[in-house]
Amino acid sequence: MKLPPPLSSLPPLPSPPRLPRLPGPRLSSALVGATALELAVLAGHLITYPLGLTPERPESPEPRESRAGSAGRAGPESPARTDHPENAPSRPLALPVTGDPTAPAAPPVVLLHGFIDNRSVFLVLRRALTRHGHRRTASLNYSPLTRDIRAAAALLGRQVEAVRARTGHDRVDIVGHSLGGLIARYYVQRLGGDRRVRTLVTLGTPHGGTAVAPGAGLHPIVRQMRGGSPVIEELRLPAPGCRTRFVSFWAELDQVMVPVETACIDHPDLDAVNVRVTGIGHLALPIHPAVADAVREVLETPETGEADVPVTGATPAA
């Protein structure tokens, strides 16, 4: 029987052909860090979420003598009507307003959360506003069962009127995160809210519609956030004479805004500034200290001669 040759005498096997490198996304350290931060924010928010399920307790209206002589305060006019009277409650909503009543007159700030969220998302931002500016703030909740941005905007209008009646101010500032910013913009731009809103700040809001809309087949309001929806197209219509100042913060690593530039406001009739934020994602926008400080500085900037927002990690962009 003939034995096989020893292994050392076998010819070497040919090397496999080198396959070309397939194109694909490369995870940068910044994206990995932002994703880790998003997960940490989500975990923390799940803990604080129950704190925001119930509305804030209302506080008594501002004393009449403290309203007298304050510039920019409201007179005894009645609340403006909305375009959705069928949604109007029988009496104005009693909204809580917190802050130092002895502080100099400043427009109250209305905080409006995003989809399936609540007022607890603004714990950090609200603390920054009240600690540095002694501003009166009202954190509002709207139902996760809300099915239409237009109806939510009409409800916001009634809530703004309640804040005006409680504080005696003629105009308010609004800060909205994600869907909350879109609801607020619709109120300002389409329902005459520019008479009531001095400054609207949006954080990661899909002004141009986003391609990432989880649950779009199940929830109508999510479909309205997609690009090309009737609501998004309405916001592209002319808005001559709009009196509200817009400041939009958008994050370069926002995985919910696709493309990320959709969180920028691009409208020829609006007084809008877009601020690019680096190093964080969608969930971190309302809780990041640098963003909170930048929002506070925006709200403290006079309507005329406003300056760029000096904040680490954020740069103004046209």
Coordinates of C-alpha atoms in Angstrom, one line a residue:
M1 CA 0.0 0.0 0.0
K2 CA 1.4 3.4 -1.0
L3 CA 1.5 5.9 1.8
P4 CA 0.5 9.6 1.1
P5 CA 3.4 12.0 0.9
P6 CA 4.2 13.9 4.1
L7 CA 2.4 17.1 4.8
S8 CA 5.5 19.1 4.5
S9 CA 5.9 18.1 0.9
L10 CA 2.3 19.2 -0.2
P11 CA 2.2 22.3 -2.4
P12 CA 0.8 25.4 -0.6
L13 CA -2.9 26.2 -1.1
P14 CA -3.6 29.3 -3.2
S15 CA -4.7 32.3 -1.1
P16 CA -8.4 33.3 -1.6
P17 CA -9.1 36.3 -3.7
R18 CA -9.2 39.6 -1.9
L19 CA -12.8 40.9 -1.8
P20 CA -13.4 44.6 -2.4
R21 CA -14.4 46.5 0.7
L22 CA -18.1 47.0 0.8
P23 CA -19.3 50.6 1.2
G24 CA -21.1 51.2 4.5
P25 CA -21.4 53.7 7.4
R26 CA -18.4 54.1 9.7
L27 CA -19.2 54.7 13.3
S28 CA -17.3 57.8 14.5
S29 CA -16.3 58.2 18.1
A30 CA -18.7 61.2 18.2
L31 CA -21.6 59.2 17.1
V32 CA -20.8 56.4 19.5
G33 CA -20.5 58.9 22.3
A34 CA -23.8 60.6 21.3
T35 CA -25.6 57.3 21.2
A36 CA -24.3 56.3 24.6
L37 CA -25.5 59.7 25.9
E38 CA -28.9 59.2 24.3
L39 CA -29.3 55.8 26.1
A40 CA -28.3 57.4 29.4
V41 CA -30.8 60.2 28.9
L42 CA -33.5 57.7 28.0
A43 CA -32.8 55.7 31.1
G44 CA -32.8 58.8 33.3
H45 CA -36.0 60.1 31.7
L46 CA -37.8 56.8 32.3
I47 CA -37.2 57.4 36.0
T48 CA -38.4 61.0 36.0
Y49 CA -41.3 60.4 33.5
P50 CA -43.9 59.6 36.2
L51 CA -43.2 63.0 37.8
G52 CA -44.7 64.7 34.8
L53 CA -47.8 62.6 34.3
T54 CA -50.0 64.9 36.4
P55 CA -50.5 68.6 35.6
E56 CA -48.8 71.2 37.8
R57 CA -50.8 72.7 40.6
P58 CA -52.1 76.1 39.7
E59 CA -50.9 79.1 41.7
S60 CA -52.9 82.3 42.3
P61 CA -52.9 85.0 39.7
E62 CA -50.2 87.7 39.9
P63 CA -51.4 90.6 42.1
R64 CA -53.0 93.4 40.1
E65 CA -50.7 96.0 41.6
S66 CA -47.6 94.2 40.3
R67 CA -49.0 94.3 36.8
A68 CA -49.6 98.1 36.7
G69 CA -47.0 100.0 34.8
S70 CA -45.3 96.9 33.4
A71 CA -44.4 97.2 29.7
G72 CA -45.7 94.6 27.4
R73 CA -48.6 93.5 29.7
A74 CA -52.1 92.6 28.6
G75 CA -55.1 94.7 29.0
P76 CA -58.6 93.6 29.9
E77 CA -59.3 92.2 26.4
S78 CA -61.0 88.8 26.0
P79 CA -59.1 85.7 24.9
A80 CA -58.8 85.3 21.1
R81 CA -60.9 82.7 19.4
T82 CA -59.3 79.7 17.8
D83 CA -60.1 78.0 14.5
H84 CA -61.4 74.9 16.4
P85 CA -64.2 76.0 18.6
E86 CA -65.5 72.4 19.0
N87 CA -62.4 71.7 21.0
A88 CA -62.8 74.7 23.4
P89 CA -63.3 73.9 27.0
S90 CA -66.1 75.4 29.0
R91 CA -63.7 77.6 31.0
P92 CA -60.0 78.6 30.6
L93 CA -57.5 76.0 31.7
A94 CA -56.0 76.7 35.1
L95 CA -52.3 76.6 34.4
P96 CA -49.6 76.7 37.0
V97 CA -46.9 79.3 36.7
T98 CA -43.8 79.3 38.8
G99 CA -41.0 81.8 39.4
D100 CA -40.2 84.8 41.5
P101 CA -43.1 87.3 41.4
T102 CA -40.8 90.1 42.5
A103 CA -38.5 89.7 39.5
P104 CA -38.5 92.4 36.7
A105 CA -41.3 92.0 34.2
A106 CA -40.4 89.4 31.5
P107 CA -42.6 87.3 29.2
P108 CA -43.6 84.0 30.8
V109 CA -42.1 80.9 29.1
V110 CA -44.4 78.1 27.9
L111 CA -42.7 74.7 27.7
L112 CA -44.2 72.1 25.3
H113 CA -42.9 68.5 25.2
G114 CA -42.6 66.1 22.2
F115 CA -44.5 63.0 21.1
I116 CA -45.5 60.5 23.9
D117 CA -43.7 62.6 26.5
N118 CA -44.6 65.0 29.3
R119 CA -43.4 68.1 31.1
S120 CA -40.7 66.1 33.0
V121 CA -38.5 66.4 30.0
F122 CA -37.9 70.1 30.8
L123 CA -36.7 69.7 34.4
V124 CA -33.1 70.9 33.5
L125 CA -34.2 73.7 31.2
R126 CA -36.8 74.9 33.6
R127 CA -34.3 75.0 36.4
A128 CA -31.9 77.0 34.3
L129 CA -34.6 79.5 33.4
T130 CA -35.9 80.1 36.9
R131 CA -32.4 80.1 38.5
H132 CA -30.8 82.6 36.2
G133 CA -33.7 84.7 34.9
H134 CA -36.3 84.5 37.6
R135 CA -38.7 83.8 34.7
R136 CA -42.2 82.6 35.2
T137 CA -42.6 79.2 33.4
A138 CA -45.6 77.0 32.6
S139 CA -44.9 73.4 31.6
L140 CA -47.9 72.0 29.6
N141 CA -49.0 68.5 28.9
Y142 CA -51.0 67.4 26.0
S143 CA -52.5 63.9 25.6
P144 CA -50.6 61.2 23.7
L145 CA -53.9 60.4 22.1
T146 CA -53.9 63.7 20.3
R147 CA -54.5 62.8 16.7
D148 CA -54.0 66.1 14.9
I149 CA -51.4 68.8 15.0
R150 CA -53.9 71.5 14.1
A151 CA -56.2 70.5 17.0
A152 CA -53.2 70.5 19.4
A153 CA -52.2 73.9 18.1
A154 CA -55.7 75.3 18.9
L155 CA -55.5 73.8 22.4
L156 CA -52.1 75.5 22.8
G157 CA -53.7 78.8 21.8
R158 CA -56.2 78.4 24.7
Q159 CA -53.5 77.5 27.1
V160 CA -51.5 80.6 26.0
E161 CA -54.5 82.7 26.7
A162 CA -54.8 81.2 30.2
V163 CA -51.1 82.0 30.9
R164 CA -51.7 85.6 29.7
A165 CA -54.7 85.9 32.0
R166 CA -52.8 84.5 34.9
T167 CA -49.6 86.6 34.5
G168 CA -51.0 89.7 33.0
H169 CA -48.5 89.6 30.1
D170 CA -49.5 90.5 26.6
R171 CA -47.1 88.0 25.0
V172 CA -45.3 84.8 25.9
D173 CA -42.2 82.9 24.8
I174 CA -42.5 79.2 23.8
V175 CA -39.9 76.4 23.9
G176 CA -41.0 73.2 22.1
H177 CA -39.1 69.9 21.8
S178 CA -39.6 67.8 18.7
L179 CA -43.4 67.6 18.0
G180 CA -44.0 70.3 20.6
G181 CA -42.1 72.7 18.4
L182 CA -44.1 71.8 15.4
I183 CA -47.4 72.3 17.2
A184 CA -46.2 75.7 18.5
R185 CA -45.1 76.8 15.0
Y186 CA -48.5 75.8 13.5
Y187 CA -50.2 77.9 16.2
V188 CA -47.9 80.9 15.5
Q189 CA -47.9 80.7 11.8
R190 CA -51.4 79.4 10.9
L191 CA -53.7 80.3 13.8
G192 CA -52.6 83.9 14.4
G193 CA -50.4 83.1 17.4
D194 CA -47.7 85.5 16.4
R195 CA -49.8 88.2 18.2
R196 CA -49.3 86.3 21.4
V197 CA -45.8 84.7 21.0
R198 CA -42.7 86.9 21.1
T199 CA -40.1 84.2 20.6
L200 CA -40.5 80.5 19.6
V201 CA -37.5 78.2 20.3
T202 CA -37.6 74.7 18.9
L203 CA -35.4 71.8 19.8
G204 CA -35.0 69.0 17.3
T205 CA -38.3 69.8 15.5
P206 CA -39.0 68.3 12.1
H207 CA -39.8 71.6 10.3
G208 CA -39.4 70.1 6.9
G209 CA -40.7 66.7 7.9
T210 CA -38.6 63.6 8.8
A211 CA -38.2 60.3 7.1
V212 CA -38.0 58.6 10.5
A213 CA -41.5 58.3 11.8
P214 CA -42.0 55.2 13.9
G215 CA -45.6 54.2 14.3
A216 CA -46.7 56.2 11.3
G217 CA -49.1 53.5 10.3
L218 CA -50.7 53.5 13.8
H219 CA -50.8 57.2 14.9
P220 CA -52.1 59.9 12.6
I221 CA -50.1 62.7 14.2
V222 CA -46.9 60.8 13.4
R223 CA -47.8 60.7 9.8
Q224 CA -48.2 64.5 9.9
M225 CA -44.5 64.8 10.9
R226 CA -43.4 63.1 7.7
G227 CA -42.1 65.1 4.8
G228 CA -44.8 66.1 2.3
S229 CA -47.7 65.8 4.7
P230 CA -50.5 68.3 4.4
V231 CA -49.4 70.0 7.7
I232 CA -45.8 70.3 6.6
E233 CA -46.9 71.8 3.3
E234 CA -49.2 74.3 5.1
L235 CA -46.1 75.5 7.0
R236 CA -44.5 76.2 3.6
L237 CA -47.2 78.6 2.6
P238 CA -46.5 82.4 2.8
A239 CA -46.7 84.0 6.2
P240 CA -46.2 87.7 5.5
G241 CA -46.0 90.0 8.6
C242 CA -45.4 87.2 11.1
R243 CA -44.3 89.0 14.3
T244 CA -42.7 86.0 16.1
R245 CA -38.9 85.5 16.3
F246 CA -37.9 81.9 15.6
V247 CA -34.7 80.1 16.9
S248 CA -34.3 76.5 16.0
F249 CA -31.7 74.3 17.6
W250 CA -30.7 71.2 15.5
A251 CA -28.3 68.5 16.4
E252 CA -25.8 67.1 13.9
L253 CA -26.1 63.6 15.5
D254 CA -29.9 63.6 15.7
Q255 CA -31.0 60.2 14.5
V256 CA -34.7 61.1 14.6
M257 CA -34.4 64.0 12.2
V258 CA -33.7 62.5 8.7
P259 CA -32.1 64.4 7.1
V260 CA -30.8 66.3 10.1
E261 CA -31.2 69.6 8.3
T262 CA -35.0 69.1 8.4
A263 CA -34.8 70.6 11.9
C264 CA -33.8 73.9 10.4
I265 CA -36.4 76.6 9.6
D266 CA -36.2 77.7 5.9
H267 CA -39.0 80.1 5.2
P268 CA -38.6 83.5 3.5
D269 CA -41.2 85.2 5.6
L270 CA -40.0 84.2 9.0
D271 CA -37.4 85.9 11.2
A272 CA -35.5 82.7 11.9
V273 CA -32.1 81.7 13.2
N274 CA -30.9 78.1 13.1
V275 CA -28.3 77.0 15.7
R276 CA -26.2 73.9 15.0
V277 CA -25.4 71.8 18.1
T278 CA -22.6 69.3 17.9
G279 CA -21.9 66.1 19.9
I280 CA -25.4 65.2 21.1
G281 CA -28.6 63.7 19.7
H282 CA -32.3 64.2 19.8
L283 CA -33.1 63.2 23.4
A284 CA -30.3 65.2 24.9
L285 CA -31.4 68.6 23.4
P286 CA -33.8 69.6 26.1
I287 CA -31.6 68.4 29.0
H288 CA -28.1 69.4 27.9
P289 CA -26.7 72.2 30.1
A290 CA -25.1 74.1 27.2
V291 CA -28.3 74.0 25.2
A292 CA -30.3 75.2 28.3
D293 CA -27.9 78.1 28.8
A294 CA -28.2 79.0 25.1
V295 CA -32.0 78.9 25.2
R296 CA -31.9 81.1 28.3
E297 CA -29.7 83.7 26.5
V298 CA -32.0 83.6 23.4
L299 CA -35.0 84.4 25.6
E300 CA -33.1 87.2 27.3
T301 CA -32.1 88.8 24.0
P302 CA -34.2 91.8 23.1
E303 CA -36.3 91.5 20.0
T304 CA -34.2 94.1 18.1
G305 CA -30.5 93.8 17.6
E306 CA -30.3 90.2 18.7
A307 CA -26.9 88.6 18.7
D308 CA -25.5 85.2 17.9
V309 CA -25.8 82.6 20.7
P310 CA -22.4 82.0 22.3
V311 CA -22.6 78.4 23.5
T312 CA -20.0 75.6 23.5
G313 CA -21.0 73.0 21.0
A314 CA -23.5 75.2 19.2
T315 CA -23.0 77.6 16.4
P316 CA -25.5 79.8 14.6
A317 CA -26.2 78.7 11.0
A318 CA -28.3 80.5 8.4

